[in-house]
Amino acid sequence: MPTNVVSTSGRNPLAQKVKLSTIAEALGLSTATVSLALRDSPLVAEATRERIKEEARASGYIYNRRAASLRTSKSGIIGVCVHDMMNPFYGEILTAIERELDRQQHTFILCNHYDQLAKQRAFIDTMLQLGADGMIMSPAIGTPAADIRLAEENDLPVTLVARTVDGVEVPGFHGDDRRGMRLAVEHLIEKGHRRIAMVGGDDLTSTAREREAGYLAALEAADIEFKPEWRLKGARNRHGGFEAAPRLVALSPLPTAVVCYSDLVALGLMYGLSRAGLTPGEDIAVVGYDDIEEAEIATPSLTTVANGQSEVGRLAARSLLARLQGEDIPLGTQLITPTLRIRSSSEYRPFTLQRTEAASRHA
Amino acid sequence: MPTNVVSTSGRNPLAQKVKLSTIAEALGLSTATVSLALRDSPLVAEATRERIKEEARASGYIYNRRAASLRTSKSGIIGVCVHDMMNPFYGEILTAIERELDRQQHTFILCNHYDQLAKQRAFIDTMLQLGADGMIMSPAIGTPAADIRLAEENDLPVTLVARTVDGVEVPGFHGDDRRGMRLAVEHLIEKGHRRIAMVGGDDLTSTAREREAGYLAALEAADIEFKPEWRLKGARNRHGGFEAAPRLVALSPLPTAVVCYSDLVALGLMYGLSRAGLTPGEDIAVVGYDDIEEAEIATPSLTTVANGQSEVGRLAARSLLARLQGEDIPLGTQLITPTLRIRSSSEYRPFTLQRTEAASRHA
C-alpha cells in the first residue's frame, strides 16, 4: 500500500522510505495487521495496536488519513459545534462527548459558532470537505432546517444537543427546561416568596423560551399575578448577570427572590447584588440553572437546577456512533429530567403577605 | 476538474451531477474563477466569492478538500492544542488565535490534552494525517522535545504558547511570569504587608515555576524572610483555590496577604475565605494572575496581573501564518510584558511591624 506513505518531508529523507511492510517485517506481523492497527481497527488487540504505533512513530512512518479516507469514506472524524465552549454549560456537554468518542477512537473536531450562521455553515462545509463521519451541534440561533438537511443529505448525520431546530427530524437531547424552571420557582413559592423575578435569557433560543414558560407556569399555578417588570431579559453570561443587578435593585417593591436563566447569570448577579449592598441568600433569594461545578463552591453556595449536561453529551455521542454503525436510532428530541439542588442562596424567607396580614389583625 | 465533485450521497442524486462548470455557467464566470473562489483564494473579490459559494450551496455542490489537499498539500487547517479550553486563560488565547485565523480563512481545529502526553500525541498524529498546515500548542506537562520535532520534521510547523519545551527551537509566546508575579508582590509590600503567602501552582509547569521565582525574588529584594508554610502548592483551578482556603486560614500567624497562581485560584480562594468568615479585601489582601474578564466584576473586584493572553494568541497566530508564507520568523521565546491591575481585593492594609513598634514606643 504505497499510497499510505506520504512524502511529507524534505528534511527527513528516511521517513519517505518507510512502508507498511517495513513495520510489519520489523515486528513479525502481516502487512494487513499493521494497516488495520494504524486505522485503529478493533480487529487488532489494543496492546498490538500500541506496539505497531510505537514502531511506526519510531521509524518516522506517517499514515495518510486523507488518502485512506478517499478509499474508505470513513475519516473517524466527528465535528462538534456549539455556541461557546468557554461557557461551562457547554464545556460539561463537550467533556462528556469527548469521553465517549475517545473510547471509540474517534477524533473530535471542535468549533464555536458564537450564534453566527455563517460561521456554523463554514464549519459544516469544512466537515463535508474533510469527509467527517458525523456532527453533534448545539445549533446557532435561527439555524434554518435547510442547513441541517444539507449535511444529512450529504452523508453527514447530525445530532442536536441543548437546542432544537424546527422542521428537522434528527436525534436531539436536552434537559426539560420548562419542568426544571418550574421546580425552581415552586421551591421559592414554598418558602413563602410571592414577588419572584426572572433574570436573563431572551426569546431567541428554545432554551430561554422554555425556561421562561416554566417560570410563568409556576406563578400561574400558584395564583401569583405576573408583573412584567419582574422579567429582566437579555443576560446570557456572568457579565450580563452582573449588569442586571442595578436594574433588579431599582424595582419597587424589590422582589424577594430571583430565578436566573443560568448559573453564570446567577453568579454574576450575586457579584452585582453584593456591590449594591445586598447579601444573596440573606437579603434576597437567588436560584440558578445548570448546576455547573462552581455552583457548589460559590459563596453563598448556589441553589440551582441540575440539567443533565453530562447525560446530554453522553447520550448524543452514543446515539451518533450507533447510527454510524447502522443501528436504528429514534429521531426527534429526548428530554432529560432535571433535578433541583437546594443550597444556601435560597435560604432567605420573606415575610409573606399572609403573615403581614395576620400580624396587623393581631395589632 | 471533476475530481472536485464528491459522490457523497445516495439520497440526493442531483448533487452528484453538479460540476464546477455548472456553477460557472449559471453565474457567467470562468471555471477557474469558481475553482479559486471555492478555495477561498484572495485572487477573487470577496463579493464574488460569496456569490459563487451561495450558488454552489444552492446547487448542492460539495468541494472536496481532501482530494484538493492531495494535489496542493495545503489543507488550510491549523491544529490548536491546549491543556483545557474551558479555562478562561486559555479561552482568551484561543479567541485571539481564532480571530486571526478567521481573517486569513484558515480552519481552526481544537483539542484539549489535559496534560496527557498520549492525547497530545494522538492529536499531532491526526494533524499529520489530515495534512494540517501547522500547529499552535500549549504543550502538555513533560512534553519531550522529540514530539515537537516529529511534527516539525514532517512539515507541520509548531508555535508554542503559554508554556515552553526545553531543547526545541520553535517560535513561542508567553507572558513574563517572573516579572509579573514580582509586580504583584511588590504592590503588597508597598502597602505594608510582610507576611505574604502564595497559593497554587506546582513545580510541573514552566509557568508556575516562573511565578514562584518572581514571588521569592520580590520577598528577597525586600529583605523579607520566606517561611515555607506560606507556600501552599497544588491548586490550579477555582476548585483548588476554594480547597486551599482552610489550609491558609489555619496558618498562625495568619498571612495578611496572598498572591495566587491564577485568577481562577484567587476567585476560588475568595469563595473559601468568605465561608471561613474572612472578607477578602477587608480582612486579608488577595491578588490573582491573568486578568481574566471575571476579575473586574468579582466582588470584591480582583487585583491581578494582566498577562497579555490576547496578545499571546494574536502574535502566535500571526507568526505561524507568516512562517507558512515563507517569511523568516525569529525562533525562540518572545516574552509579553505584564501589567499590574489594582482593584479592591488588595485594599486591606495591615498594621505593620514598624507602626506597632512606633505605637509601643509612644505607650
Short mmCIF file of C-alpha atoms in Angstrom, two decimals, chain A:
data_model
loop_
_atom_site.label_atom_id
_atom_site.label_comp_id
_atom_site.label_asym_id
_atom_site.label_seq_id
_atom_site.Cartn_x
_atom_site.Cartn_y
_atom_site.Cartn_z
CA MET A 1 0.00 0.00 0.00
CA PRO A 2 2.48 2.66 -1.02
CA THR A 3 -0.24 5.32 -1.24
CA ASN A 4 -0.34 5.23 2.53
CA VAL A 5 3.11 6.74 2.72
CA VAL A 6 3.26 10.49 2.36
CA SER A 7 6.37 12.19 1.13
CA THR A 8 5.91 14.89 3.65
CA SER A 9 9.38 15.99 4.44
CA GLY A 10 12.41 17.19 2.64
CA ARG A 11 14.19 17.38 5.99
CA ASN A 12 13.84 13.77 6.98
CA PRO A 13 14.57 11.69 3.90
CA LEU A 14 14.36 8.41 5.83
CA ALA A 15 10.68 8.98 6.53
CA GLN A 16 9.88 8.72 2.87
CA LYS A 17 11.13 5.18 2.61
CA VAL A 18 9.10 3.68 5.45
CA LYS A 19 6.30 1.44 4.20
CA LEU A 20 3.74 -0.68 5.94
CA SER A 21 5.80 -3.73 5.01
CA THR A 22 8.86 -2.26 6.77
CA ILE A 23 6.90 -2.01 10.02
CA ALA A 24 5.34 -5.43 9.51
CA GLU A 25 8.73 -7.08 8.99
CA ALA A 26 10.28 -5.34 11.99
CA LEU A 27 7.53 -6.70 14.22
CA GLY A 28 6.99 -10.06 12.53
CA LEU A 29 3.36 -9.24 11.70
CA SER A 30 1.35 -9.23 8.49
CA THR A 31 1.03 -6.03 6.47
CA ALA A 32 -2.75 -6.30 6.83
CA THR A 33 -2.50 -6.30 10.63
CA VAL A 34 -0.28 -3.23 10.54
CA SER A 35 -2.67 -1.45 8.20
CA LEU A 36 -5.69 -2.26 10.39
CA ALA A 37 -3.85 -1.21 13.54
CA LEU A 38 -2.88 2.15 12.11
CA ARG A 39 -6.55 2.72 11.28
CA ASP A 40 -7.40 1.86 14.91
CA SER A 41 -9.39 -1.17 13.89
CA PRO A 42 -10.81 -3.08 16.88
CA LEU A 43 -9.91 -6.27 14.95
CA VAL A 44 -6.36 -5.85 16.28
CA ALA A 45 -5.78 -6.27 20.02
CA GLU A 46 -5.09 -2.96 21.76
CA ALA A 47 -1.63 -4.00 23.01
CA THR A 48 -0.64 -4.98 19.47
CA ARG A 49 -2.05 -1.73 18.09
CA GLU A 50 0.05 0.22 20.57
CA ARG A 51 3.19 -1.75 19.69
CA ILE A 52 2.60 -1.13 15.97
CA LYS A 53 2.04 2.58 16.53
CA GLU A 54 5.19 2.84 18.61
CA GLU A 55 7.17 1.19 15.83
CA ALA A 56 5.53 3.40 13.21
CA ARG A 57 6.33 6.51 15.25
CA ALA A 58 9.91 5.40 15.89
CA SER A 59 10.51 4.71 12.20
CA GLY A 60 9.02 8.02 11.08
CA TYR A 61 6.08 6.49 9.24
CA ILE A 62 3.11 8.80 8.66
CA TYR A 63 -0.25 7.24 7.96
CA ASN A 64 -2.08 9.37 5.45
CA ARG A 65 -5.66 9.59 6.59
CA ARG A 66 -6.57 11.81 3.65
CA ALA A 67 -5.59 9.19 1.10
CA ALA A 68 -7.15 6.46 3.21
CA SER A 69 -10.43 8.28 3.64
CA LEU A 70 -10.85 8.67 -0.10
CA ARG A 71 -10.81 4.89 -0.31
CA THR A 72 -12.91 4.00 2.72
CA SER A 73 -15.01 7.15 3.10
CA LYS A 74 -14.65 6.81 6.90
CA SER A 75 -12.44 9.51 8.34
CA GLY A 76 -13.02 8.75 12.02
CA ILE A 77 -13.75 12.45 12.49
CA ILE A 78 -16.76 13.80 14.40
CA GLY A 79 -17.39 17.55 14.17
CA VAL A 80 -18.81 19.29 17.24
CA CYS A 81 -20.13 22.83 17.08
CA VAL A 82 -21.55 24.87 19.98
CA HIS A 83 -22.27 28.48 20.83
CA ASP A 84 -19.19 28.97 23.02
CA MET A 85 -17.13 26.20 24.56
CA MET A 86 -15.80 28.57 27.26
CA ASN A 87 -19.27 28.53 28.77
CA PRO A 88 -19.07 25.75 31.39
CA PHE A 89 -22.58 24.59 30.45
CA TYR A 90 -21.29 23.63 27.00
CA GLY A 91 -17.93 22.65 28.44
CA GLU A 92 -19.57 19.94 30.52
CA ILE A 93 -21.51 18.63 27.48
CA LEU A 94 -18.29 18.63 25.43
CA THR A 95 -16.33 16.80 28.11
CA ALA A 96 -18.94 14.02 28.13
CA ILE A 97 -18.98 13.82 24.31
CA GLU A 98 -15.20 13.70 24.21
CA ARG A 99 -15.06 10.90 26.76
CA GLU A 100 -17.44 8.77 24.65
CA LEU A 101 -15.68 9.49 21.35
CA ASP A 102 -12.24 8.81 22.88
CA ARG A 103 -13.41 5.39 23.94
CA GLN A 104 -14.37 4.61 20.37
CA GLN A 105 -11.17 6.09 18.89
CA HIS A 106 -12.91 8.92 17.09
CA THR A 107 -11.27 12.27 16.50
CA PHE A 108 -13.15 15.21 17.96
CA ILE A 109 -13.06 18.47 15.99
CA LEU A 110 -14.49 21.50 17.74
CA CYS A 111 -15.87 24.85 16.68
CA ASN A 112 -17.59 27.82 18.32
CA HIS A 113 -20.26 29.37 16.11
CA TYR A 114 -20.97 32.27 18.51
CA ASP A 115 -24.54 32.16 17.12
CA GLN A 116 -23.26 33.29 13.72
CA LEU A 117 -24.94 31.30 10.96
CA ALA A 118 -22.09 31.98 8.52
CA LYS A 119 -19.54 30.54 10.95
CA GLN A 120 -21.68 27.47 11.54
CA ARG A 121 -22.11 26.98 7.79
CA ALA A 122 -18.37 27.28 7.21
CA PHE A 123 -17.84 24.55 9.80
CA ILE A 124 -20.42 22.24 8.19
CA ASP A 125 -18.68 22.84 4.86
CA THR A 126 -15.31 22.00 6.39
CA MET A 127 -16.71 18.79 7.86
CA LEU A 128 -18.13 17.82 4.47
CA GLN A 129 -14.84 18.64 2.83
CA LEU A 130 -12.83 16.59 5.33
CA GLY A 131 -15.25 13.71 4.95
CA ALA A 132 -16.23 13.72 8.64
CA ASP A 133 -18.39 10.81 9.77
CA GLY A 134 -20.97 12.92 11.60
CA MET A 135 -21.71 16.07 13.61
CA ILE A 136 -23.00 16.96 17.05
CA MET A 137 -24.35 20.50 17.20
CA SER A 138 -25.95 22.95 19.53
CA PRO A 139 -27.44 24.89 16.62
CA ALA A 140 -26.90 28.64 16.25
CA ILE A 141 -29.88 30.93 16.84
CA GLY A 142 -32.04 30.96 13.71
CA THR A 143 -30.49 27.87 12.11
CA PRO A 144 -32.67 27.05 9.09
CA ALA A 145 -33.75 23.44 8.67
CA ALA A 146 -32.06 23.53 5.25
CA ASP A 147 -28.60 23.83 6.84
CA ILE A 148 -29.12 20.62 8.81
CA ARG A 149 -30.63 18.90 5.78
CA LEU A 150 -27.64 19.87 3.62
CA ALA A 151 -25.40 17.93 6.00
CA GLU A 152 -27.75 14.96 6.35
CA GLU A 153 -28.28 14.65 2.60
CA ASN A 154 -24.54 14.56 2.07
CA ASP A 155 -23.98 11.63 4.43
CA LEU A 156 -23.02 13.78 7.40
CA PRO A 157 -25.55 12.68 10.03
CA VAL A 158 -26.37 15.31 12.67
CA THR A 159 -27.28 15.00 16.35
CA LEU A 160 -28.54 18.09 18.19
CA VAL A 161 -27.78 18.98 21.81
CA ALA A 162 -29.17 21.65 24.16
CA ARG A 163 -31.27 23.37 21.46
CA THR A 164 -33.73 22.32 18.76
CA VAL A 165 -34.35 23.31 15.14
CA ASP A 166 -37.93 23.38 13.86
CA GLY A 167 -38.67 21.23 10.87
CA VAL A 168 -35.84 18.70 11.10
CA GLU A 169 -36.13 15.09 12.12
CA VAL A 170 -32.80 14.22 13.67
CA PRO A 171 -31.92 12.85 17.12
CA GLY A 172 -31.68 15.55 19.77
CA PHE A 173 -31.00 15.62 23.50
CA HIS A 174 -31.59 18.35 26.05
CA GLY A 175 -32.87 18.97 29.55
CA ASP A 176 -36.58 19.52 30.17
CA ASP A 177 -36.15 23.27 30.63
CA ARG A 178 -39.78 24.09 31.29
CA ARG A 179 -40.08 21.50 34.01
CA GLY A 180 -36.74 22.44 35.56
CA MET A 181 -37.58 26.13 35.86
CA ARG A 182 -40.96 25.23 37.27
CA LEU A 183 -39.22 23.22 40.01
CA ALA A 184 -37.05 26.24 40.84
CA VAL A 185 -39.98 28.67 41.11
CA GLU A 186 -42.13 26.20 43.07
CA HIS A 187 -39.28 25.87 45.59
CA LEU A 188 -39.30 29.66 46.10
CA ILE A 189 -43.10 29.79 46.38
CA GLU A 190 -42.98 27.06 49.05
CA LYS A 191 -40.56 29.22 51.06
CA GLY A 192 -43.16 31.99 51.03
CA HIS A 193 -41.99 34.15 48.13
CA ARG A 194 -44.66 35.98 46.08
CA ARG A 195 -42.52 38.57 44.28
CA ILE A 196 -40.22 36.46 42.12
CA ALA A 197 -38.21 37.99 39.27
CA MET A 198 -36.56 36.16 36.38
CA VAL A 199 -33.21 37.48 35.11
CA GLY A 200 -31.58 36.63 31.80
CA GLY A 201 -32.29 34.80 28.56
CA ASP A 202 -34.27 36.19 25.65
CA ASP A 203 -36.79 35.00 23.08
CA LEU A 204 -34.17 33.84 20.58
CA THR A 205 -33.29 30.37 21.86
CA SER A 206 -35.65 27.48 22.52
CA THR A 207 -33.85 27.02 25.86
CA ALA A 208 -34.70 30.52 27.10
CA ARG A 209 -38.29 30.35 25.83
CA GLU A 210 -38.86 27.04 27.63
CA ARG A 211 -37.34 28.29 30.87
CA GLU A 212 -39.49 31.42 30.78
CA ALA A 213 -42.57 29.29 30.09
CA GLY A 214 -41.77 27.20 33.18
CA TYR A 215 -41.38 30.35 35.29
CA LEU A 216 -44.73 31.74 34.13
CA ALA A 217 -46.49 28.38 34.55
CA ALA A 218 -45.32 28.06 38.16
CA LEU A 219 -46.52 31.59 39.01
CA GLU A 220 -49.88 30.93 37.39
CA ALA A 221 -50.34 27.58 39.16
CA ALA A 222 -49.83 29.40 42.49
CA ASP A 223 -52.25 32.22 41.56
CA ILE A 224 -49.45 34.80 41.60
CA GLU A 225 -50.13 37.62 39.16
CA PHE A 226 -47.04 38.10 36.95
CA LYS A 227 -45.70 41.68 36.81
CA PRO A 228 -43.92 42.48 33.53
CA GLU A 229 -41.18 44.43 35.35
CA TRP A 230 -40.11 41.19 37.07
CA ARG A 231 -38.86 39.81 33.76
CA LEU A 232 -35.37 41.23 33.12
CA LYS A 233 -34.38 39.78 29.77
CA GLY A 234 -31.11 39.75 27.92
CA ALA A 235 -28.33 38.46 30.20
CA ARG A 236 -26.77 35.25 28.95
CA ASN A 237 -23.46 35.14 30.79
CA ARG A 238 -21.74 36.20 34.03
CA HIS A 239 -21.19 39.74 32.83
CA GLY A 240 -24.84 40.09 31.81
CA GLY A 241 -25.96 38.91 35.25
CA PHE A 242 -23.65 41.43 36.92
CA GLU A 243 -25.08 44.25 34.82
CA ALA A 244 -28.68 43.23 35.58
CA ALA A 245 -28.17 43.74 39.33
CA PRO A 246 -28.76 47.55 39.39
CA ARG A 247 -31.93 47.13 37.30
CA LEU A 248 -33.21 44.48 39.70
CA VAL A 249 -32.36 46.52 42.78
CA ALA A 250 -34.18 49.55 41.29
CA LEU A 251 -37.51 47.69 41.27
CA SER A 252 -40.02 48.91 43.84
CA PRO A 253 -41.15 46.92 45.68
CA LEU A 254 -37.99 44.82 45.45
CA PRO A 255 -38.62 41.19 44.51
CA THR A 256 -37.75 38.88 47.41
CA ALA A 257 -36.42 36.19 45.10
CA VAL A 258 -34.98 35.81 41.63
CA VAL A 259 -34.58 32.85 39.31
CA CYS A 260 -31.89 33.13 36.67
CA TYR A 261 -31.57 31.88 33.12
CA SER A 262 -28.33 30.09 34.01
CA ASP A 263 -25.81 29.62 36.81
CA LEU A 264 -23.42 32.03 35.10
CA VAL A 265 -26.10 34.72 35.09
CA ALA A 266 -26.87 33.95 38.76
CA LEU A 267 -23.18 34.08 39.79
CA GLY A 268 -22.72 37.41 38.01
CA LEU A 269 -25.94 38.72 39.56
CA MET A 270 -24.70 37.73 43.03
CA TYR A 271 -21.48 39.70 42.42
CA GLY A 272 -23.65 42.68 41.41
CA LEU A 273 -26.06 42.35 44.35
CA SER A 274 -23.10 42.28 46.77
CA ARG A 275 -21.81 45.50 45.23
CA ALA A 276 -25.27 47.00 45.80
CA GLY A 277 -25.04 46.07 49.48
CA LEU A 278 -27.41 43.10 49.42
CA THR A 279 -26.24 39.70 50.67
CA PRO A 280 -27.59 36.95 48.40
CA GLY A 281 -29.20 34.19 50.44
CA GLU A 282 -29.76 36.54 53.40
CA ASP A 283 -31.46 39.63 51.91
CA ILE A 284 -32.75 38.10 48.70
CA ALA A 285 -33.06 34.52 47.40
CA VAL A 286 -31.21 33.66 44.18
CA VAL A 287 -31.62 30.47 42.12
CA GLY A 288 -29.53 29.47 39.09
CA TYR A 289 -29.90 26.88 36.37
CA ASP A 290 -27.50 24.16 35.09
CA ASP A 291 -25.64 23.13 38.27
CA ILE A 292 -22.20 23.83 36.89
CA GLU A 293 -19.29 22.81 39.12
CA GLU A 294 -18.85 26.33 40.53
CA ALA A 295 -22.42 26.40 41.93
CA GLU A 296 -21.40 24.25 44.88
CA ILE A 297 -18.32 26.27 45.91
CA ALA A 298 -19.76 29.73 45.31
CA THR A 299 -20.35 31.79 48.47
CA PRO A 300 -23.22 31.56 49.13
CA SER A 301 -23.49 28.15 47.50
CA LEU A 302 -26.00 28.38 44.67
CA THR A 303 -29.40 26.68 44.63
CA THR A 304 -29.86 25.52 41.06
CA VAL A 305 -31.41 23.01 38.68
CA ALA A 306 -29.21 20.10 37.59
CA ASN A 307 -29.81 19.93 33.89
CA GLY A 308 -28.01 16.71 33.00
CA GLN A 309 -25.29 18.19 30.73
CA SER A 310 -23.10 15.10 31.12
CA GLU A 311 -26.01 12.84 30.26
CA VAL A 312 -26.89 15.02 27.24
CA GLY A 313 -23.32 14.75 25.94
CA ARG A 314 -23.04 11.04 26.62
CA LEU A 315 -26.39 10.16 25.02
CA ALA A 316 -25.73 12.36 21.98
CA ALA A 317 -22.35 10.75 21.30
CA ARG A 318 -23.69 7.23 21.81
CA SER A 319 -26.67 7.88 19.57
CA LEU A 320 -24.49 9.24 16.76
CA LEU A 321 -21.98 6.40 16.98
CA ALA A 322 -24.80 3.83 16.98
CA ARG A 323 -26.31 5.49 13.92
CA LEU A 324 -22.93 5.40 12.16
CA GLN A 325 -22.82 1.67 12.82
CA GLY A 326 -26.14 1.28 11.06
CA GLU A 327 -28.33 0.87 14.13
CA ASP A 328 -31.89 2.18 14.12
CA ILE A 329 -31.96 5.31 16.26
CA PRO A 330 -35.09 7.15 17.39
CA LEU A 331 -35.36 10.52 15.63
CA GLY A 332 -36.69 13.57 17.46
CA THR A 333 -35.88 15.07 20.83
CA GLN A 334 -35.27 13.17 24.03
CA LEU A 335 -35.76 15.22 27.21
CA ILE A 336 -33.53 14.68 30.25
CA THR A 337 -35.36 15.05 33.58
CA PRO A 338 -33.98 17.91 35.69
CA THR A 339 -33.40 17.87 39.46
CA LEU A 340 -33.49 20.74 41.97
CA ARG A 341 -30.33 21.21 44.11
CA ILE A 342 -31.15 23.28 47.20
CA ARG A 343 -28.21 25.23 48.68
CA SER A 344 -27.61 28.44 50.68
CA SER A 345 -28.50 31.10 48.10
CA SER A 346 -32.23 30.40 48.55
CA GLU A 347 -32.20 30.27 52.36
CA TYR A 348 -33.82 33.69 52.75
CA ARG A 349 -37.54 33.55 53.67
CA PRO A 350 -39.56 36.72 53.19
CA PHE A 351 -42.33 37.94 55.43
CA THR A 352 -45.27 36.79 53.35
CA LEU A 353 -48.41 38.82 52.75
CA GLN A 354 -50.33 36.31 54.83
CA ARG A 355 -48.07 36.80 57.85
CA THR A 356 -48.19 40.56 57.49
CA GLU A 357 -51.99 40.47 57.36
CA ALA A 358 -52.10 38.14 60.32
CA ALA A 359 -49.82 40.48 62.25
CA SER A 360 -51.97 43.53 61.50
CA ARG A 361 -55.08 41.65 62.62
CA HIS A 362 -53.41 40.92 65.96
CA ALA A 363 -52.35 44.55 66.32
#
